[in-house]
Amino acid sequence: MQWLIICTDQHMPEGPTLYILKEETAHFKGKVIRHAWGNGPVDFEGLQGKKILDIRTWGKQYFLILKDRIIRIHFLLFGSYHLNEHIRPDRSLRLALEFSRGSIYFYTCAIQTLEGSLVDHYDLKADIMSKAWDPAVAKRKLKALSDVPVCDALLDQQIFSGSGNIIKNEVLYRTKIHPEALVQDLPAARLTALINGVVRYAFEFLQWKREGTLAEHWEAYAQKLCHRCRLPFSKKKTGKTNRPTRFCENCQLRYD
DNA sequence: TGCCATGTTAAACT
DNA sequence: GAGTTTAACATGGC
């Protein structure tokens, strides 16, 4: 019997992409690891013969839950994975997991082993794509900030776990908020729009990523002109996070 | 060829 | 010690 070979040669980083990875590997839940190897900091022998009890994500992180440990995988900027075939021997194979039927190969990612349960390490309510996501908690965290620009808040994984630079750029443009506006200066309705906008765009990102149409739906990220007023976008590394931001000085407001 | 980019951490500074 | 800035890592496209 032949099983599906999915080619996933693409950037991994933001939450929606991890959501897809979780779905693509969900069938390994309950399966026993037959063989494990790679060059990551992993106790490979200790994994062999162990059952995958659950597969979870939190934002940009992917977890294989075993009885006595959690394998945490973060793809950083250049990580990738392949299912069922080790077809990228040119890349650094951090972890290979072989099951009786099928396998997963994780390349150039950061791997850690955690003890305890996920809730010991992460606030599940902060994951923008989780059923546990709680916008009221996000609002409370945002209101506690002082002198923090929204561009930084949108990259704060403790508030918006899974949000990355694409989501940041797109949400700010779509909600017409200037990246350097301070969180504390946003009117209440704008703050709510920002919080809801992150989740809405994350699920649009997911749908477009599946369709292979993500880039054609970008309105700000990597764009040259504002489609509302036709003026050129500003491009600047903003905030303490110092990440590139495209924005329209004319259409996105500072509220100061 | 050099630069840039969907990320994060740790070392090196004020 | 604090709060910063810089460097490091790693890959591919332009």
Short mmCIF file of C-alpha atoms (C1' of nucleotides) in Angstrom, two decimals:
data_model
loop_
_atom_site.label_atom_id
_atom_site.label_comp_id
_atom_site.label_asym_id
_atom_site.label_seq_id
_atom_site.Cartn_x
_atom_site.Cartn_y
_atom_site.Cartn_z
CA MET A 1 0.00 0.00 0.00
CA GLN A 2 1.24 3.42 -0.92
CA TRP A 3 0.78 6.38 1.33
CA LEU A 4 0.63 10.02 0.52
CA ILE A 5 3.88 11.85 -0.05
CA ILE A 6 3.45 15.52 0.68
CA CYS A 7 6.12 17.93 -0.49
CA THR A 8 6.44 20.78 1.97
CA ASP A 9 9.33 22.81 0.69
CA GLN A 10 8.26 26.15 2.04
CA HIS A 11 8.82 28.62 4.80
CA MET A 12 7.54 27.28 8.06
CA PRO A 13 7.46 30.03 10.57
CA GLU A 14 4.00 31.43 11.25
CA GLY A 15 1.18 29.79 13.17
CA PRO A 16 -1.07 28.78 10.26
CA THR A 17 1.72 26.76 8.67
CA LEU A 18 2.27 24.87 11.90
CA TYR A 19 -1.46 24.23 11.99
CA ILE A 20 -1.14 22.51 8.61
CA LEU A 21 1.84 20.48 9.81
CA LYS A 22 -0.19 19.30 12.78
CA GLU A 23 -2.97 18.15 10.49
CA GLU A 24 -0.58 16.43 8.09
CA THR A 25 0.99 14.45 10.92
CA ALA A 26 -2.12 13.81 13.03
CA HIS A 27 -2.25 10.20 11.85
CA PHE A 28 0.98 9.46 13.74
CA LYS A 29 -0.84 10.00 17.02
CA GLY A 30 -1.01 6.66 18.82
CA LYS A 31 1.78 5.20 16.67
CA VAL A 32 5.04 3.75 17.97
CA ILE A 33 8.39 5.23 16.93
CA ARG A 34 10.34 2.38 15.32
CA HIS A 35 13.53 4.28 14.69
CA ALA A 36 14.79 7.77 15.48
CA TRP A 37 17.98 9.48 14.39
CA GLY A 38 19.41 12.82 13.28
CA ASN A 39 21.91 15.48 14.41
CA GLY A 40 19.69 17.37 16.83
CA PRO A 41 20.13 17.40 20.62
CA VAL A 42 17.81 14.43 21.07
CA ASP A 43 17.97 11.18 23.04
CA PHE A 44 17.27 9.12 19.93
CA GLU A 45 17.56 5.74 21.61
CA GLY A 46 15.14 6.87 24.28
CA LEU A 47 12.50 7.57 21.64
CA GLN A 48 12.59 4.19 19.98
CA GLY A 49 9.70 1.94 20.91
CA LYS A 50 7.82 4.88 22.47
CA LYS A 51 4.30 5.81 21.48
CA ILE A 52 3.27 9.29 20.32
CA LEU A 53 0.45 10.09 22.74
CA ASP A 54 -0.48 13.40 21.19
CA ILE A 55 0.62 15.97 18.63
CA ARG A 56 0.08 19.60 19.52
CA THR A 57 1.13 23.08 18.54
CA TRP A 58 1.43 26.33 20.39
CA GLY A 59 1.92 29.25 18.04
CA LYS A 60 5.03 28.52 16.00
CA GLN A 61 6.04 25.50 18.04
CA TYR A 62 5.26 21.85 17.37
CA PHE A 63 5.13 19.21 20.06
CA LEU A 64 5.33 15.45 20.07
CA ILE A 65 3.88 14.35 23.39
CA LEU A 66 5.28 11.10 24.80
CA LYS A 67 4.57 9.48 28.13
CA ASP A 68 7.66 10.82 29.86
CA ARG A 69 8.72 13.79 27.75
CA ILE A 70 7.74 16.35 25.19
CA ILE A 71 9.79 16.91 22.04
CA ARG A 72 9.56 20.59 21.11
CA ILE A 73 10.35 21.65 17.57
CA HIS A 74 10.71 25.25 16.44
CA PHE A 75 11.41 25.92 12.78
CA LEU A 76 12.89 29.37 13.25
CA LEU A 77 13.34 31.07 9.87
CA PHE A 78 14.56 28.24 7.67
CA GLY A 79 13.25 25.02 9.16
CA SER A 80 11.31 22.54 7.06
CA TYR A 81 9.96 19.02 7.11
CA HIS A 82 9.11 16.19 4.79
CA LEU A 83 6.79 13.30 5.23
CA ASN A 84 7.72 9.74 4.32
CA GLU A 85 10.87 10.49 2.33
CA HIS A 86 14.23 11.93 3.33
CA ILE A 87 14.58 13.80 0.08
CA ARG A 88 16.73 16.70 1.28
CA PRO A 89 20.04 15.14 2.35
CA ASP A 90 21.65 18.48 1.52
CA ARG A 91 19.95 19.98 4.54
CA SER A 92 20.69 19.35 8.17
CA LEU A 93 18.49 16.46 9.32
CA ARG A 94 17.82 17.28 12.96
CA LEU A 95 15.33 14.53 13.65
CA ALA A 96 13.99 11.57 11.69
CA LEU A 97 11.11 9.55 13.08
CA GLU A 98 10.18 6.29 11.39
CA PHE A 99 6.97 4.46 12.13
CA SER A 100 5.84 1.09 10.83
CA ARG A 101 4.04 3.00 8.16
CA GLY A 102 5.37 6.43 7.28
CA SER A 103 7.98 8.77 8.70
CA ILE A 104 8.69 12.42 9.43
CA TYR A 105 11.93 14.28 8.69
CA PHE A 106 12.63 17.59 10.41
CA TYR A 107 15.33 19.81 8.92
CA THR A 108 17.27 22.80 10.29
CA CYS A 109 14.99 23.37 13.23
CA ALA A 110 15.58 23.96 16.94
CA ILE A 111 14.70 20.99 19.13
CA GLN A 112 14.30 20.82 22.89
CA THR A 113 13.04 18.15 25.23
CA LEU A 114 10.59 19.33 27.89
CA GLU A 115 9.39 17.68 31.05
CA GLY A 116 5.92 17.96 32.53
CA SER A 117 2.88 18.95 30.53
CA LEU A 118 2.34 21.69 27.99
CA VAL A 119 0.35 23.85 30.39
CA ASP A 120 3.40 23.96 32.66
CA HIS A 121 5.26 25.79 29.92
CA TYR A 122 2.74 27.71 27.81
CA ASP A 123 -0.37 29.84 28.20
CA LEU A 124 -2.70 27.98 25.86
CA LYS A 125 -5.10 30.94 25.83
CA ALA A 126 -2.45 32.96 23.97
CA ASP A 127 -2.42 30.72 20.89
CA ILE A 128 -4.26 32.68 18.20
CA MET A 129 -5.37 29.52 16.38
CA SER A 130 -6.31 27.42 19.38
CA LYS A 131 -9.82 26.67 20.61
CA ALA A 132 -8.47 27.90 23.93
CA TRP A 133 -7.64 31.37 22.49
CA ASP A 134 -9.13 34.04 24.72
CA PRO A 135 -9.34 37.57 23.30
CA ALA A 136 -10.19 38.96 26.74
CA VAL A 137 -6.87 37.67 28.07
CA ALA A 138 -5.07 39.25 25.14
CA LYS A 139 -6.83 42.54 25.81
CA ARG A 140 -5.80 42.42 29.45
CA LYS A 141 -2.16 41.79 28.52
CA LEU A 142 -2.23 44.60 25.97
CA LYS A 143 -3.71 47.07 28.45
CA ALA A 144 -0.86 46.32 30.85
CA LEU A 145 1.71 47.53 28.32
CA SER A 146 3.19 51.00 28.49
CA ASP A 147 5.01 52.70 25.64
CA VAL A 148 4.90 49.61 23.44
CA PRO A 149 4.19 50.14 19.75
CA VAL A 150 1.58 47.86 18.18
CA CYS A 151 4.18 46.44 15.77
CA ASP A 152 6.00 44.94 18.76
CA ALA A 153 2.85 43.78 20.54
CA LEU A 154 1.80 41.84 17.44
CA LEU A 155 5.06 39.87 17.54
CA ASP A 156 4.85 39.18 21.27
CA GLN A 157 4.35 35.41 21.48
CA GLN A 158 3.06 35.67 25.04
CA ILE A 159 0.15 37.76 23.74
CA PHE A 160 -0.31 36.59 20.14
CA SER A 161 1.36 33.20 19.97
CA GLY A 162 1.70 32.24 16.31
CA SER A 163 1.66 35.76 14.93
CA GLY A 164 4.67 36.62 12.78
CA ASN A 165 5.88 39.40 10.55
CA ILE A 166 3.49 38.69 7.69
CA ILE A 167 0.51 38.60 10.00
CA LYS A 168 1.77 41.79 11.66
CA ASN A 169 2.07 43.69 8.39
CA GLU A 170 -1.26 42.50 7.02
CA VAL A 171 -3.28 43.07 10.18
CA LEU A 172 -1.93 46.58 10.71
CA TYR A 173 -2.76 47.51 7.13
CA ARG A 174 -6.21 45.93 7.19
CA THR A 175 -7.13 47.58 10.50
CA LYS A 176 -5.60 50.91 9.35
CA ILE A 177 -3.36 51.18 12.41
CA HIS A 178 0.11 52.72 12.12
CA PRO A 179 2.82 50.24 13.22
CA GLU A 180 4.36 52.83 15.54
CA ALA A 181 1.09 53.70 17.24
CA LEU A 182 1.33 52.94 20.96
CA VAL A 183 -1.00 50.26 22.25
CA GLN A 184 -2.07 52.56 25.08
CA ASP A 185 -3.19 55.23 22.58
CA LEU A 186 -5.60 53.01 20.66
CA PRO A 187 -9.29 53.72 21.22
CA ALA A 188 -11.05 50.70 22.72
CA ALA A 189 -12.77 49.82 19.46
CA ARG A 190 -9.45 49.86 17.60
CA LEU A 191 -7.85 47.60 20.19
CA THR A 192 -10.70 45.15 19.78
CA ALA A 193 -10.41 45.37 16.00
CA LEU A 194 -6.70 44.64 16.26
CA ILE A 195 -7.20 41.55 18.44
CA ASN A 196 -9.98 40.18 16.26
CA GLY A 197 -8.06 41.09 13.12
CA VAL A 198 -5.13 38.90 14.08
CA VAL A 199 -7.28 35.81 14.45
CA ARG A 200 -9.34 36.53 11.35
CA TYR A 201 -6.24 37.00 9.20
CA ALA A 202 -4.54 33.93 10.69
CA PHE A 203 -7.39 31.74 9.48
CA GLU A 204 -7.45 33.47 6.10
CA PHE A 205 -3.70 32.83 5.93
CA LEU A 206 -4.43 29.16 6.66
CA GLN A 207 -7.00 28.89 3.89
CA TRP A 208 -4.84 30.73 1.33
CA LYS A 209 -1.77 28.73 2.30
CA ARG A 210 -3.70 25.54 1.62
CA GLU A 211 -4.86 26.90 -1.71
CA GLY A 212 -1.36 28.07 -2.60
CA THR A 213 -2.64 31.63 -2.99
CA LEU A 214 -1.17 33.28 0.09
CA ALA A 215 1.10 35.73 -1.73
CA GLU A 216 -1.57 36.95 -4.11
CA HIS A 217 -3.70 37.97 -1.12
CA TRP A 218 -0.99 40.14 0.43
CA GLU A 219 -2.17 43.73 0.68
CA ALA A 220 0.86 45.22 2.45
CA TYR A 221 3.59 42.61 2.93
CA ALA A 222 6.07 42.86 0.04
CA GLN A 223 3.80 45.36 -1.72
CA LYS A 224 4.86 48.63 -3.31
CA LEU A 225 1.71 50.74 -3.39
CA CYS A 226 -1.23 51.20 -1.07
CA HIS A 227 -4.24 50.00 -3.02
CA ARG A 228 -6.49 52.42 -1.14
CA CYS A 229 -4.80 55.73 -1.89
CA ARG A 230 -2.22 54.61 -4.50
CA LEU A 231 0.64 56.23 -2.59
CA PRO A 232 3.87 54.27 -2.14
CA PHE A 233 4.25 52.23 1.05
CA SER A 234 6.84 53.20 3.60
CA LYS A 235 9.30 50.46 4.41
CA LYS A 236 11.02 50.60 7.77
CA LYS A 237 12.33 48.40 10.54
CA THR A 238 10.04 49.34 13.37
CA GLY A 239 9.94 48.91 17.13
CA LYS A 240 12.30 47.12 19.45
CA THR A 241 11.75 43.99 17.43
CA ASN A 242 13.31 45.87 14.51
CA ARG A 243 11.48 43.82 11.89
CA PRO A 244 10.66 45.13 8.42
CA THR A 245 7.27 46.79 8.17
CA ARG A 246 5.36 48.07 5.13
CA PHE A 247 2.75 50.63 5.89
CA CYS A 248 0.85 53.56 4.44
CA GLU A 249 1.54 56.84 6.24
CA ASN A 250 -1.66 58.19 4.74
CA CYS A 251 -4.12 55.41 5.59
CA GLN A 252 -2.76 53.98 8.84
CA LEU A 253 -3.37 56.15 11.89
CA ARG A 254 -1.27 56.76 15.00
CA TYR A 255 -4.05 57.87 17.37
CA ASP A 256 -1.63 60.02 19.36
"C1'" DT B 1 27.84 38.36 -5.51
"C1'" DG B 2 25.60 40.54 -1.81
"C1'" DC B 3 21.63 41.35 0.35
"C1'" DC B 4 17.38 40.27 2.16
"C1'" DA B 5 13.80 37.45 4.52
"C1'" DT B 6 7.55 34.35 7.41
"C1'" DG B 7 12.57 33.75 13.91
"C1'" DT B 8 14.77 33.43 18.26
"C1'" DT B 9 18.45 33.41 21.59
"C1'" DA B 10 22.69 34.60 23.70
"C1'" DA B 11 26.55 37.39 23.93
"C1'" DA B 12 28.25 41.89 24.03
"C1'" DC B 13 27.53 46.65 24.80
"C1'" DT B 14 26.08 50.92 27.66
"C1'" DG C 1 22.33 44.78 37.32
"C1'" DA C 2 19.24 46.84 34.00
"C1'" DG C 3 18.23 47.63 29.54
"C1'" DT C 4 19.95 48.03 25.05
"C1'" DT C 5 22.15 46.39 20.63
"C1'" DT C 6 24.65 42.98 17.89
"C1'" DA C 7 25.81 38.53 16.39
"C1'" DA C 8 24.82 34.05 15.48
"C1'" DC C 9 22.47 30.34 13.20
"C1'" DA C 10 20.67 28.61 8.56
"C1'" DT C 11 18.52 28.55 3.53
"C1'" DG C 12 17.03 30.25 -0.82
"C1'" DG C 13 15.61 33.81 -4.02
"C1'" DC C 14 16.56 37.87 -6.45
#
